[in-house]
PDB file of C-alpha atoms in Angstrom:
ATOM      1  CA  UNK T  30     -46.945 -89.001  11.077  1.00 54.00           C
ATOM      2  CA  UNK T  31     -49.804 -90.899   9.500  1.00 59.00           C
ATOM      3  CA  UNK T  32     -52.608 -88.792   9.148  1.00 64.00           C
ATOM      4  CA  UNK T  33     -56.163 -90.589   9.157  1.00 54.00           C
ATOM      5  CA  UNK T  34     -59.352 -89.908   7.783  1.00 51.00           C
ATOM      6  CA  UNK T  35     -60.842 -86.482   7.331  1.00 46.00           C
ATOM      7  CA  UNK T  36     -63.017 -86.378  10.880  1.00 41.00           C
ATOM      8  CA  UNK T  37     -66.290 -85.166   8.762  1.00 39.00           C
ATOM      9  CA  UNK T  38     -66.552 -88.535   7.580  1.00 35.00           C
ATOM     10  CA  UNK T  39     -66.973 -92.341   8.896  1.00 33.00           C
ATOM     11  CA  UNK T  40     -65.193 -95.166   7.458  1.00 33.00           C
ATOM     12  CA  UNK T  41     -66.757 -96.911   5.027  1.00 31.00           C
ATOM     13  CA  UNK T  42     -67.400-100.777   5.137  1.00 32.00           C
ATOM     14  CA  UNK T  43     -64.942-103.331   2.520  1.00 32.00           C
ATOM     15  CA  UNK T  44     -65.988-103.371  -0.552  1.00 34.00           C
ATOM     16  CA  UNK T  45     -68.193-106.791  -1.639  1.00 35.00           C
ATOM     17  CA  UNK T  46     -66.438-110.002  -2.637  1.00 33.00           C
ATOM     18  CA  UNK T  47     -67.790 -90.604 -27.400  1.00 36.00           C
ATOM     19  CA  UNK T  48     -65.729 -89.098 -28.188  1.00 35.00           C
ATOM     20  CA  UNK T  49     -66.818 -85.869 -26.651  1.00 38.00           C
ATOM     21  CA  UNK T  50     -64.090 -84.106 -27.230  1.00 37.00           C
ATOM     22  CA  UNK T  51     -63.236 -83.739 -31.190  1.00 35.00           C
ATOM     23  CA  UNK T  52     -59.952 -81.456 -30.381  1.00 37.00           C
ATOM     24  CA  UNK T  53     -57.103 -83.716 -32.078  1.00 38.00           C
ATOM     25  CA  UNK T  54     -54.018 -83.644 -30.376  1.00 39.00           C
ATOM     26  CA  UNK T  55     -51.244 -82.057 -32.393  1.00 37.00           C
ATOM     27  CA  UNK T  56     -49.048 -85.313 -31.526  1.00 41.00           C
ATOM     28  CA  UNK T  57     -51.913 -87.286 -32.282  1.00 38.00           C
ATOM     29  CA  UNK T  58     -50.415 -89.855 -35.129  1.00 33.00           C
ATOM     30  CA  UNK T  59     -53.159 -92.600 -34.871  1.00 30.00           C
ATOM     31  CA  UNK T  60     -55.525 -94.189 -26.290  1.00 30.00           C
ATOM     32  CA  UNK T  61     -53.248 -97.383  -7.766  1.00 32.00           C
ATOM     33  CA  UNK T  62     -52.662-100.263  -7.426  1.00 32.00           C
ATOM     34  CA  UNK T  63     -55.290-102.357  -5.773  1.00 32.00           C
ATOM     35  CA  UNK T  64     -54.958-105.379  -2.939  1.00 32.00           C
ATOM     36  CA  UNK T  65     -52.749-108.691  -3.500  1.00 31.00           C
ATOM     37  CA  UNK T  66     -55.929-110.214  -3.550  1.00 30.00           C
ATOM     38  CA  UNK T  67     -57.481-108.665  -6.996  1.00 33.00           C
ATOM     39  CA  UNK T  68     -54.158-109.374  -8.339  1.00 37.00           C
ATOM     40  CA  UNK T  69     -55.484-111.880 -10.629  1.00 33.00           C
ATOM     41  CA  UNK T  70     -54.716-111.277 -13.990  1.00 33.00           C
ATOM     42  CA  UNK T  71     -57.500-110.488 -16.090  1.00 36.00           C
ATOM     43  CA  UNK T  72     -57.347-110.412 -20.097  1.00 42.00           C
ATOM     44  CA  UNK T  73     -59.371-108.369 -21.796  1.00 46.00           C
ATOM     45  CA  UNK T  74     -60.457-107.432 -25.249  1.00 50.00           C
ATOM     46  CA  UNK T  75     -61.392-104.857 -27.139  1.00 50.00           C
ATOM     47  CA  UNK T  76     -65.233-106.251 -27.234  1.00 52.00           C
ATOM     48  CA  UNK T  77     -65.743-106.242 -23.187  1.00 61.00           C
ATOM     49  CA  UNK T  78     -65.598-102.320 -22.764  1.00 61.00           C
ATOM     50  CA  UNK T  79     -67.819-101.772 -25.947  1.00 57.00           C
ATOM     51  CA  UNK T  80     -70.194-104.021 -25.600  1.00 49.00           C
ATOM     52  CA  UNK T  81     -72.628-101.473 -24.778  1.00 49.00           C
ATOM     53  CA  UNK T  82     -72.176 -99.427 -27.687  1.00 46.00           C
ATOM     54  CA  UNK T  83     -75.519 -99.217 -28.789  1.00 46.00           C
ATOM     55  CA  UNK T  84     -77.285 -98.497 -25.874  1.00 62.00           C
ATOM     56  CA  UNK T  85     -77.427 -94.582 -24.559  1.00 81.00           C
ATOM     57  CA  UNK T  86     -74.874 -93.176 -22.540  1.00 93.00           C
ATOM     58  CA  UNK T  87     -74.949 -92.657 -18.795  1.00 97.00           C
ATOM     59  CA  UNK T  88     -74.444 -89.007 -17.972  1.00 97.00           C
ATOM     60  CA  UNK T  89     -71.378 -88.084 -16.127  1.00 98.00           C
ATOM     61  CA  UNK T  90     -70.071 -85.031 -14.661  1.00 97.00           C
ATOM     62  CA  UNK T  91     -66.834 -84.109 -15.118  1.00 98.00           C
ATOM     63  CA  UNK T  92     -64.929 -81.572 -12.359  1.00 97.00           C
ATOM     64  CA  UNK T  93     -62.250 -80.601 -14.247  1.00 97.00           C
ATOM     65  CA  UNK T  94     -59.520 -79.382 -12.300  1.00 97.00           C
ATOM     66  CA  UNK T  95     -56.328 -80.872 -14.242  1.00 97.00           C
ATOM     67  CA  UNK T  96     -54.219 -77.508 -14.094  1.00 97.00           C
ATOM     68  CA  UNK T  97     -54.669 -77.321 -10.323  1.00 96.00           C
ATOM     69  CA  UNK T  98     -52.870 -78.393  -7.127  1.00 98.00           C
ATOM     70  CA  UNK T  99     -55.621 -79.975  -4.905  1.00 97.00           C
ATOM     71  CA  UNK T 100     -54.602 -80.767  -1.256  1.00 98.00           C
ATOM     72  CA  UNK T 101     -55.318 -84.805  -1.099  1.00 98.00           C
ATOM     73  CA  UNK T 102     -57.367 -84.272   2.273  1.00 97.00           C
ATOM     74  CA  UNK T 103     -59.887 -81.675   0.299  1.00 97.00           C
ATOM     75  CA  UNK T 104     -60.177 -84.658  -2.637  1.00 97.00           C
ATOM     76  CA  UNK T 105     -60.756 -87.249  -0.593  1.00 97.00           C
ATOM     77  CA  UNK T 106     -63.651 -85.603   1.112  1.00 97.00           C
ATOM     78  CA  UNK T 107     -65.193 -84.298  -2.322  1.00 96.00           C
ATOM     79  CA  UNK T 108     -65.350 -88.403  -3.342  1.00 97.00           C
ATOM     80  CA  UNK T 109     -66.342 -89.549   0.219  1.00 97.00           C
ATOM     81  CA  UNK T 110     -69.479 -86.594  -0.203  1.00 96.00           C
ATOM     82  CA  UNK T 111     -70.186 -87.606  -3.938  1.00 96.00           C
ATOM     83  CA  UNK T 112     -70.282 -91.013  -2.444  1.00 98.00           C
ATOM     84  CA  UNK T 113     -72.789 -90.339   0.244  1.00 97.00           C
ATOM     85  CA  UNK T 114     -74.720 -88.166  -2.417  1.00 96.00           C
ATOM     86  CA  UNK T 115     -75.261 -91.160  -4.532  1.00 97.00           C
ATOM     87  CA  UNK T 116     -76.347 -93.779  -2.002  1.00 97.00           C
ATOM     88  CA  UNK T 117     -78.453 -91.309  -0.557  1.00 97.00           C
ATOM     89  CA  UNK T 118     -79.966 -91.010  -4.607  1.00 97.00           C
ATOM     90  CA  UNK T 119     -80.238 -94.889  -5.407  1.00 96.00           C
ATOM     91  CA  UNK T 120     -82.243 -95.107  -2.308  1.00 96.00           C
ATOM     92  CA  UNK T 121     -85.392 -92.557  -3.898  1.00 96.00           C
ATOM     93  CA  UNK T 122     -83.935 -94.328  -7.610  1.00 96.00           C
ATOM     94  CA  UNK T 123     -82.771 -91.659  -8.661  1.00 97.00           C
ATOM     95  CA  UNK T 124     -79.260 -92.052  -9.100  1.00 97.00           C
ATOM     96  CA  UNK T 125     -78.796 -90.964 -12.643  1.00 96.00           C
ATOM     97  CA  UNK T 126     -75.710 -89.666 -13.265  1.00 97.00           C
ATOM     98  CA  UNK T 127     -71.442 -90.641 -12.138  1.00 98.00           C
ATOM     99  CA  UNK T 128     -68.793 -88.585 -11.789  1.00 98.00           C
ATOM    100  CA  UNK T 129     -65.394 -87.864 -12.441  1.00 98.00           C
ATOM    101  CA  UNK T 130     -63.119 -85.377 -10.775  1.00 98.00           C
ATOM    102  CA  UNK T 131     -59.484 -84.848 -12.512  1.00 98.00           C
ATOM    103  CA  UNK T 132     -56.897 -82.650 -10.674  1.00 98.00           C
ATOM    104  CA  UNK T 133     -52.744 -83.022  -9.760  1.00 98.00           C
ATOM    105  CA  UNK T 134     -52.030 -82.946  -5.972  1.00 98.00           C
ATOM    106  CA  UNK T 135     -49.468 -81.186  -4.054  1.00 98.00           C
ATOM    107  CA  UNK T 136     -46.660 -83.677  -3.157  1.00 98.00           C
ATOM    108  CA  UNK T 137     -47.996 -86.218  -0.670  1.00 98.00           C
ATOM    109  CA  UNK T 138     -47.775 -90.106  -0.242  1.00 96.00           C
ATOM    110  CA  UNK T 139     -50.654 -92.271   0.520  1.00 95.00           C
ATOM    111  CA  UNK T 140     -50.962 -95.948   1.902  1.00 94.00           C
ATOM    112  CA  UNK T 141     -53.986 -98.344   1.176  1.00 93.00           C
ATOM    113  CA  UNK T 142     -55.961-100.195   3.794  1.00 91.00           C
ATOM    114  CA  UNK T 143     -54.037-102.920   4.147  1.00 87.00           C
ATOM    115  CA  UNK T 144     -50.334-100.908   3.527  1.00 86.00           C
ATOM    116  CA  UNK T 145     -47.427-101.878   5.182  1.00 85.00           C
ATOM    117  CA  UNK T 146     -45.378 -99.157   6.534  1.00 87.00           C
ATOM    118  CA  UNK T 147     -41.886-101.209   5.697  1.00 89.00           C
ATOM    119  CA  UNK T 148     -42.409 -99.548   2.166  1.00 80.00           C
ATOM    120  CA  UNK T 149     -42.008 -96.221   3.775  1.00 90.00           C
ATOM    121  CA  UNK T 150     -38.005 -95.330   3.515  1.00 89.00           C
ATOM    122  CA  UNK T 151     -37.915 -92.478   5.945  1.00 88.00           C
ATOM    123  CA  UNK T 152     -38.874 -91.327   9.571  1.00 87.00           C
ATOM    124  CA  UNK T 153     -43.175 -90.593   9.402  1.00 84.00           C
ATOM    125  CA  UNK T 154     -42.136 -88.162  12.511  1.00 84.00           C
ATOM    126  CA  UNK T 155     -39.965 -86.172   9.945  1.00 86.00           C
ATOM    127  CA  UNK T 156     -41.250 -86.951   6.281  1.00 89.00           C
ATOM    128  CA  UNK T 157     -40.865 -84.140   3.797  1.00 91.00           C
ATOM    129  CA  UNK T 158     -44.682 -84.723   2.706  1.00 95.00           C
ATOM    130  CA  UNK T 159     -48.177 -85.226   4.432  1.00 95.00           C
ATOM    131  CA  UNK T 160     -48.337 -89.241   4.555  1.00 94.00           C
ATOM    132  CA  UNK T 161     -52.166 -90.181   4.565  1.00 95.00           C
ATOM    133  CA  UNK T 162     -53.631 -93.639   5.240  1.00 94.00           C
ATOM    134  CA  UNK T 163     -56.860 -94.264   2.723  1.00 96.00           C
ATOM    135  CA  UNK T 164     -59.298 -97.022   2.704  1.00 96.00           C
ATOM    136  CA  UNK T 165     -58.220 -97.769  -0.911  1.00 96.00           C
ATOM    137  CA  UNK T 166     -56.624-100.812  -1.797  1.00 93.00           C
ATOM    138  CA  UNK T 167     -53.241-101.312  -2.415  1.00 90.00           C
ATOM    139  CA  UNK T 168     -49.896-100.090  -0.831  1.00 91.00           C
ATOM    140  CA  UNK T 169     -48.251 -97.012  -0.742  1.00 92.00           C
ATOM    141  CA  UNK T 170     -47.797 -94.800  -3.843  1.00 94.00           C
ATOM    142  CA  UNK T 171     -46.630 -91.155  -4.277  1.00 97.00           C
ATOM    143  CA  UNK T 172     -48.933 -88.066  -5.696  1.00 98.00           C
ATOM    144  CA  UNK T 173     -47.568 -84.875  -6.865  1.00 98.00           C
ATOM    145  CA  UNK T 174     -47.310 -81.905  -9.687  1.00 98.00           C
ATOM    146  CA  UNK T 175     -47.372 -83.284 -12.952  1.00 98.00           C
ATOM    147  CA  UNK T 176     -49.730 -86.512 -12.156  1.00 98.00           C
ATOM    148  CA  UNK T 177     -52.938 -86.533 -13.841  1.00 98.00           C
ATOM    149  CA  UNK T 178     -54.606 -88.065 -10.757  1.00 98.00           C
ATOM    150  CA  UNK T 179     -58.393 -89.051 -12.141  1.00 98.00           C
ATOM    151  CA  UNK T 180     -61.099 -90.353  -9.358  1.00 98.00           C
ATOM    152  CA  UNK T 181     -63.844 -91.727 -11.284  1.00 98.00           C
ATOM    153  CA  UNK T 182     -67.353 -92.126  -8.861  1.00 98.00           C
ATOM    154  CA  UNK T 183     -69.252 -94.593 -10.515  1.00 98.00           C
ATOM    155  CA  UNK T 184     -72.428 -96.836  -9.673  1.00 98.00           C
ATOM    156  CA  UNK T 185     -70.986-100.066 -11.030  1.00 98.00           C
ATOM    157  CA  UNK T 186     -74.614-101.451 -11.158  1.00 97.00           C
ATOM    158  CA  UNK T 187     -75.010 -99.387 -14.231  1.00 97.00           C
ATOM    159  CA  UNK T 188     -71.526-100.796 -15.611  1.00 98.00           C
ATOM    160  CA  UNK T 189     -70.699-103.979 -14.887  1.00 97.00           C
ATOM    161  CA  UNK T 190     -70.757-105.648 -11.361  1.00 98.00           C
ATOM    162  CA  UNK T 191     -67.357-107.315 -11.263  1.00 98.00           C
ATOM    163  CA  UNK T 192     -64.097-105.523  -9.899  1.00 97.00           C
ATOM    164  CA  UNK T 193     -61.669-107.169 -11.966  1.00 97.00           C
ATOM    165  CA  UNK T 194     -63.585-105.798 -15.099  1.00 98.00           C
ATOM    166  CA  UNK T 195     -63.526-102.670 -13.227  1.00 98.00           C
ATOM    167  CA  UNK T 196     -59.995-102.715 -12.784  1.00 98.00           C
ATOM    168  CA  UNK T 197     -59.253-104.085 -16.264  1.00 98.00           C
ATOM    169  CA  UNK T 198     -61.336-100.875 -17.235  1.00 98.00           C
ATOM    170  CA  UNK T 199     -59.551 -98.453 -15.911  1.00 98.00           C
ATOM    171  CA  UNK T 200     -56.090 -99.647 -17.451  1.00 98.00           C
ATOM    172  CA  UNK T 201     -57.392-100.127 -21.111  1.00 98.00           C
ATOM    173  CA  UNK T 202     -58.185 -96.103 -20.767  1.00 98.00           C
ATOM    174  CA  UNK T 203     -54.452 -95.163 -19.998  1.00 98.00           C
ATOM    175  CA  UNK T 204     -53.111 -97.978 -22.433  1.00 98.00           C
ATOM    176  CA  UNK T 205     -55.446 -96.517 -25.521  1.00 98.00           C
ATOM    177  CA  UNK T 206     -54.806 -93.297 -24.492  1.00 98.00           C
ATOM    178  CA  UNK T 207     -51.116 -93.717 -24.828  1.00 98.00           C
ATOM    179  CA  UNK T 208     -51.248 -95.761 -27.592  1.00 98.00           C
ATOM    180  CA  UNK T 209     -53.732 -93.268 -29.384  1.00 97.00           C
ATOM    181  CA  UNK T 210     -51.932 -90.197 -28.616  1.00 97.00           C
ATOM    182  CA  UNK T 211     -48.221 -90.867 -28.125  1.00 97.00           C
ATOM    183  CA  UNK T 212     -47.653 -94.043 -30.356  1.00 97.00           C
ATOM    184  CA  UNK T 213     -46.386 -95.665 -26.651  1.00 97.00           C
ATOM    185  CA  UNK T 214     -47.382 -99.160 -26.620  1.00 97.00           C
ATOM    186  CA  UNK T 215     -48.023 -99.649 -23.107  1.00 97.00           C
ATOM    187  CA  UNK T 216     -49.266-103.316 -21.646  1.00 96.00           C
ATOM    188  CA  UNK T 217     -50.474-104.992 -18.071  1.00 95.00           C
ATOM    189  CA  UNK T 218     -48.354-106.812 -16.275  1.00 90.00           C
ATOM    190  CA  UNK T 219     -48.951-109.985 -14.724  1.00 88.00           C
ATOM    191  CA  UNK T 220     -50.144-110.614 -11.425  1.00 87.00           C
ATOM    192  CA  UNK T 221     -50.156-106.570 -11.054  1.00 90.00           C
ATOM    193  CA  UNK T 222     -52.824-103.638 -11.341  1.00 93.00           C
ATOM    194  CA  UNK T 223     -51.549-101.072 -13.444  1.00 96.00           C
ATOM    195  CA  UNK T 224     -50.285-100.061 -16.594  1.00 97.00           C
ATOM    196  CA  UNK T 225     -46.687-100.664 -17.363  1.00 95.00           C
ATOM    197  CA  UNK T 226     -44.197 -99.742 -19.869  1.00 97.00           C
ATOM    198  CA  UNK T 227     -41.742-102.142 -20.539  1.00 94.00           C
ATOM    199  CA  UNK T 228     -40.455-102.265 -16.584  1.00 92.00           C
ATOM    200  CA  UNK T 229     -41.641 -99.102 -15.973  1.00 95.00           C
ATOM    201  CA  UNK T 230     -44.873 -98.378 -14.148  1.00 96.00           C
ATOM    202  CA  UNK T 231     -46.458 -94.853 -15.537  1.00 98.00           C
ATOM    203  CA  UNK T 232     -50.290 -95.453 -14.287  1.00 98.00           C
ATOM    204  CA  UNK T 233     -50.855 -96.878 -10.775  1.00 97.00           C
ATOM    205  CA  UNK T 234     -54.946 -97.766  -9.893  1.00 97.00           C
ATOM    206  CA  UNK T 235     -56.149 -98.217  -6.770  1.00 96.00           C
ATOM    207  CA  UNK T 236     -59.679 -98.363  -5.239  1.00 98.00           C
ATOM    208  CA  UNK T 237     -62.748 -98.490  -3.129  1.00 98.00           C
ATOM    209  CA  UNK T 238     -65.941-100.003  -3.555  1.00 98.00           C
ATOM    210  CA  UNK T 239     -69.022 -99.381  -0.583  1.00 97.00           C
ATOM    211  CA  UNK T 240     -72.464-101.263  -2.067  1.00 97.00           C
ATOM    212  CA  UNK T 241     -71.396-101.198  -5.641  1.00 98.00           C
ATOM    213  CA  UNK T 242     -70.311 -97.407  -5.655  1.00 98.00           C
ATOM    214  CA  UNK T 243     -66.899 -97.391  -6.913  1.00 98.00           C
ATOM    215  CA  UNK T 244     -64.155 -94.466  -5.635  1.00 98.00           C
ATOM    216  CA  UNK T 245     -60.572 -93.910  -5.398  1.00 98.00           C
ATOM    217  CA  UNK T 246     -59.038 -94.069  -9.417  1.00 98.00           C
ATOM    218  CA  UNK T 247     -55.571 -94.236 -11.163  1.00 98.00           C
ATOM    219  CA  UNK T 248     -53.056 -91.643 -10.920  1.00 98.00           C
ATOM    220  CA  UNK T 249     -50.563 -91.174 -14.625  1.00 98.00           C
ATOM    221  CA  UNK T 250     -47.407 -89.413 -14.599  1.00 98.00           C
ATOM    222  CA  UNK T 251     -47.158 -87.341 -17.278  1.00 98.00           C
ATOM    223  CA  UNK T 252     -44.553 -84.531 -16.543  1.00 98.00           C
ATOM    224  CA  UNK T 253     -43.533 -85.916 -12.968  1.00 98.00           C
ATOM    225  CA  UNK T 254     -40.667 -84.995 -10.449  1.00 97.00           C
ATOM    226  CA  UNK T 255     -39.869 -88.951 -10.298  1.00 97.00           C
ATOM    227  CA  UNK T 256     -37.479 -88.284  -7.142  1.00 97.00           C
ATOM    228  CA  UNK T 257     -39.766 -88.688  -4.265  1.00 96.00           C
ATOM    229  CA  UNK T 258     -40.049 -92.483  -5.487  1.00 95.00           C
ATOM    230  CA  UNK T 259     -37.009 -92.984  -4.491  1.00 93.00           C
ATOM    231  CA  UNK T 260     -38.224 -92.682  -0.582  1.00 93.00           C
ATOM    232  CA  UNK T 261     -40.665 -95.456  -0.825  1.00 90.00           C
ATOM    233  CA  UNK T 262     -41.102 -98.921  -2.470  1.00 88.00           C
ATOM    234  CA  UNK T 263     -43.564 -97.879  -5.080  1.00 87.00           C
ATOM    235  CA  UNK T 264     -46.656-100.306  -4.919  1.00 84.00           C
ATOM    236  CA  UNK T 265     -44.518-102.491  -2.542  1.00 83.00           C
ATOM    237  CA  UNK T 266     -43.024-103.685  -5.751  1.00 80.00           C
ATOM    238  CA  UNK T 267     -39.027-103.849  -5.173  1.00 83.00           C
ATOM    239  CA  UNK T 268     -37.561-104.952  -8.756  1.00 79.00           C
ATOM    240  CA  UNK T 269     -39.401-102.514 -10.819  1.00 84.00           C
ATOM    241  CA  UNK T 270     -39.320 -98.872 -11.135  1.00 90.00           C
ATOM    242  CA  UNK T 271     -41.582 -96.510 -12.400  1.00 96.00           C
ATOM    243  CA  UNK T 272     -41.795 -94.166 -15.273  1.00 97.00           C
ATOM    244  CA  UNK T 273     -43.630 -90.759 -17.052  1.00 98.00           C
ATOM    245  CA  UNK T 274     -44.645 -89.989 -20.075  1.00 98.00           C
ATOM    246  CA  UNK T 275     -42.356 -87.029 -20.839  1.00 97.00           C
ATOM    247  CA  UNK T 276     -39.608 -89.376 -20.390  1.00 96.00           C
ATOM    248  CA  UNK T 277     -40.665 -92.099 -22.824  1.00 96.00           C
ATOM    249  CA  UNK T 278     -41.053 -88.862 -24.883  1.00 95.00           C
ATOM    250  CA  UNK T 279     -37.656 -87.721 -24.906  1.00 86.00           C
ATOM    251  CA  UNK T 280     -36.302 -91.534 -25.991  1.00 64.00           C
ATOM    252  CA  UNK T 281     -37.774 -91.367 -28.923  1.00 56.00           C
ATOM    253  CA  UNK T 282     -37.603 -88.903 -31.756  1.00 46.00           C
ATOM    254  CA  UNK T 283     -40.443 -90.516 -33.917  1.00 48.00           C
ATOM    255  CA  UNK T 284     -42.420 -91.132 -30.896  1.00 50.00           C
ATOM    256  CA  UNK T 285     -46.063 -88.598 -31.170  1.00 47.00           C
ATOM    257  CA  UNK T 286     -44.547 -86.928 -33.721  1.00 47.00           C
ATOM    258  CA  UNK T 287     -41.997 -84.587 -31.939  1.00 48.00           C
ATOM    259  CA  UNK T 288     -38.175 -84.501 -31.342  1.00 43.00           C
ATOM    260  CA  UNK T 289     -38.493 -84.051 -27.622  1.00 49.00           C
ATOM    261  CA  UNK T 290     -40.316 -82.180 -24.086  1.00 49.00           C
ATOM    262  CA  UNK T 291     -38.859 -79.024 -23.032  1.00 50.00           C
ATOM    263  CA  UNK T 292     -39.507 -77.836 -19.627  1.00 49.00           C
ATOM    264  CA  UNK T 293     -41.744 -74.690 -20.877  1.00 50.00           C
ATOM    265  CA  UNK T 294     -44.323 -77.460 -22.598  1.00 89.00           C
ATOM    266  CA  UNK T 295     -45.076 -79.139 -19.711  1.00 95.00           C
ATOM    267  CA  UNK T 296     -48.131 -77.696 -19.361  1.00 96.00           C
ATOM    268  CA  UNK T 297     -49.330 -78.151 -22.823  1.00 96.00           C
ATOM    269  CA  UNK T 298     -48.504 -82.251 -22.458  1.00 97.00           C
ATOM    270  CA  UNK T 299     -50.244 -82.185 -18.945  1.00 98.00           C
ATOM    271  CA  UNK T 300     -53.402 -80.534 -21.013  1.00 97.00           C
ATOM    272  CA  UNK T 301     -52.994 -82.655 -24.614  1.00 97.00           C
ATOM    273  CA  UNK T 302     -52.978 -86.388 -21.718  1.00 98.00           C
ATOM    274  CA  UNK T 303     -56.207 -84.477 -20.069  1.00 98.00           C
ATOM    275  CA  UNK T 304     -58.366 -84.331 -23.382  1.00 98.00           C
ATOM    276  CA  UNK T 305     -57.043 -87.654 -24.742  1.00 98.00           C
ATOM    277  CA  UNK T 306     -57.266 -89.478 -21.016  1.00 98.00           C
ATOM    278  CA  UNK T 307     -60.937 -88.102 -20.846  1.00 98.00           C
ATOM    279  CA  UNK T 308     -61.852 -88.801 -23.906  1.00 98.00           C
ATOM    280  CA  UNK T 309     -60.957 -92.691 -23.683  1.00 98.00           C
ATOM    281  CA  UNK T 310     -62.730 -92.819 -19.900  1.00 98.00           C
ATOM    282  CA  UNK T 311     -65.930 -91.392 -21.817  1.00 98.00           C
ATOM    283  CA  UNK T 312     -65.336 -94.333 -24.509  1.00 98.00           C
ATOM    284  CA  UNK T 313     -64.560 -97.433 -22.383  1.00 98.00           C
ATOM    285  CA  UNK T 314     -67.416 -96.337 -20.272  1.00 98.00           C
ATOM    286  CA  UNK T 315     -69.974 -95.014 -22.294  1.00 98.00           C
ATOM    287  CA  UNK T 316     -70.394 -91.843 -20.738  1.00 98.00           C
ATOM    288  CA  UNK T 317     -71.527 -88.400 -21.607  1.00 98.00           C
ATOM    289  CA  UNK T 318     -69.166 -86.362 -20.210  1.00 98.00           C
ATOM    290  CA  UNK T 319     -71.249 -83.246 -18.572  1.00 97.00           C
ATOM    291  CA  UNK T 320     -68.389 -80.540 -17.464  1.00 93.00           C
ATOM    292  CA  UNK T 321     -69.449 -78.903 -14.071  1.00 86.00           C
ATOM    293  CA  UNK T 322     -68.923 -75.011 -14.459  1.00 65.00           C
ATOM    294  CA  UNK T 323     -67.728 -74.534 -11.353  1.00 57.00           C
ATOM    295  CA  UNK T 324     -66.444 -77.232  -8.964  1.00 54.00           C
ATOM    296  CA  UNK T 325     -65.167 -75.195  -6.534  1.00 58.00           C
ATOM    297  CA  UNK T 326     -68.943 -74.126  -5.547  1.00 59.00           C
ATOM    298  CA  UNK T 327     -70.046 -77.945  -5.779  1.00 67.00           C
ATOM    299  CA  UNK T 328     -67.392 -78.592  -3.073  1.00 65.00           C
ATOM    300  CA  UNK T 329     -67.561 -75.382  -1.195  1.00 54.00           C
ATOM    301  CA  UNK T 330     -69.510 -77.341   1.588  1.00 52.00           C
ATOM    302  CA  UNK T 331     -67.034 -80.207   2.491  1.00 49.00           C
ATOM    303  CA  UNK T 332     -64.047 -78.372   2.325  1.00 47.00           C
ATOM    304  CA  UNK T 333     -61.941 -78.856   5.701  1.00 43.00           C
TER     305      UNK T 333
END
């Protein structure tokens, strides 16, 4: 069964046509998919995300729950409230601040707006996982324990008011952040959102935007149980597969510095992809990154 929208909530209307953190890695050796129709292929460079490198830095807060299992339906209603908090702010002007909230889900498969269900490869009536429809672009993807899933809420009129930049964004912080931290050269793919590894796809982005507010993010599989894949067609894509970074680990001795993952440090890589992944969001963005104490009590009134 399909589960909808949290009932709390209305849907939302399509969207329109620093290092702060100086703890080095100790692999360190030198940084969802969105609708067929932002598919367009978008080269960047290094100058577009830095451009604004001399101005100050928007303040963002950062709800860092990386080492926790989130049910999806409580996360999606923490963005949906951020994102009525914020239009609700820009209307007095005083929307001064994003967000970000980082966390790992229990196992569950989601579907964009526009999915079709002939990617699912099982009975809904009798699915092993919760199977939510979102009003994210993009088709269905999975979410589980060992994904770094990372929902940026950001006012893109203090960015840059173009989605493909937006989107474009979001991959060049996974592929420095890989790059940066794990020596993995990782690279877009044309005609795709998402950040790819040779055929395999380790970051999948997709997202929402309601009057420039911009929801919804990229999930990265770091330590991953890649099996549940195997009961969809990942990003409706069928010719590709998808991979983790432990993986691309263990096929290379000289890659990061280390001979290979063993189960008992899959926490530390799920925390070393945290720091690095945050740190790179804070850089492409120019944001100070403002960690909320306690999330849990920011939330407490929107939980289900």
């Amino acid at each position: 069964m399909i589960l909808a929208p949290p009932p709390n909530f209305g849907s939302i209307s399509p969207c329109p046509p620093h290092k702060w953190l100086n703890t080095q890695s100790p692999w360190q050796s030198q940084m969802v998919v969105v609708s067929s129709t932002m598919n367009r292929i978008y080269e960047c460079k290094a100058s577009e995300f830095d451009s604004r490198i001399d101005q100050r830095k928007r303040r963002c807060e950062l709800f860092d729950m990386h080492k926790e299992l989130v049910h999806y339906a409580e996360a999606w209603s923490w963005q949906k409230s951020k994102v009525k908090e914020k239009k609700t702010l820009m209307e007095r002007n005083e929307d001064f601040s994003d967000a970000v909230i980082v966390l790992q889900h229990p196992p569950v498969y989601t579907l964009g707006t526009g999915s079709s269900e002939e990617y699912l490869d099982f009975d809904q009536n009798t699915a092993s996982y919760e199977v939510y429809r979102t009003e994210r672009g993009g088709e269905v993807t999975y979410h589980g324990p060992g994904q770094l899933v990372v929902y940026p809420i950001l006012n893109l009129r203090y960015h840059k008011m173009d989605l493909h930049w937006y989107l474009r964004a979001l991959e060049e912080v996974v592929i420095r952040m890989l790059s940066s931290t794990f020596s993995i050269k990782a690279s877009r793919l044309e005609g795709f959102t998402g950040v790819w590894v040779g055929d395999q796809k380790l970051a999948a982005i997709g997202i929402r935007v309601t009057q420039w507010i911009a929801y919804h993010g990229l999930a990265l599989n770091v330590t991953t149980d890649l099996t549940p894949y195997q009961k969809i067609v990942p990003c409706g894509i069928r010719n590709r597969g998808v991979g983790r970074i432990k993986s691309l680990l263990g096929e290379s001795p000289t890659r990061g510095g280390i001979a290979s993952m063993r189960e008992h440090d899959d926490g530390k890589l799920i925390d070393i992809t945290y720091r690095s992944l945050m740190e790179e969001f804070a850089e492409v963005f120019q944001l100070e990154l403002v960690q909320n104490i306690n999330p849990n009590t920011e939330f407490s009134d929107v939980r289900p």
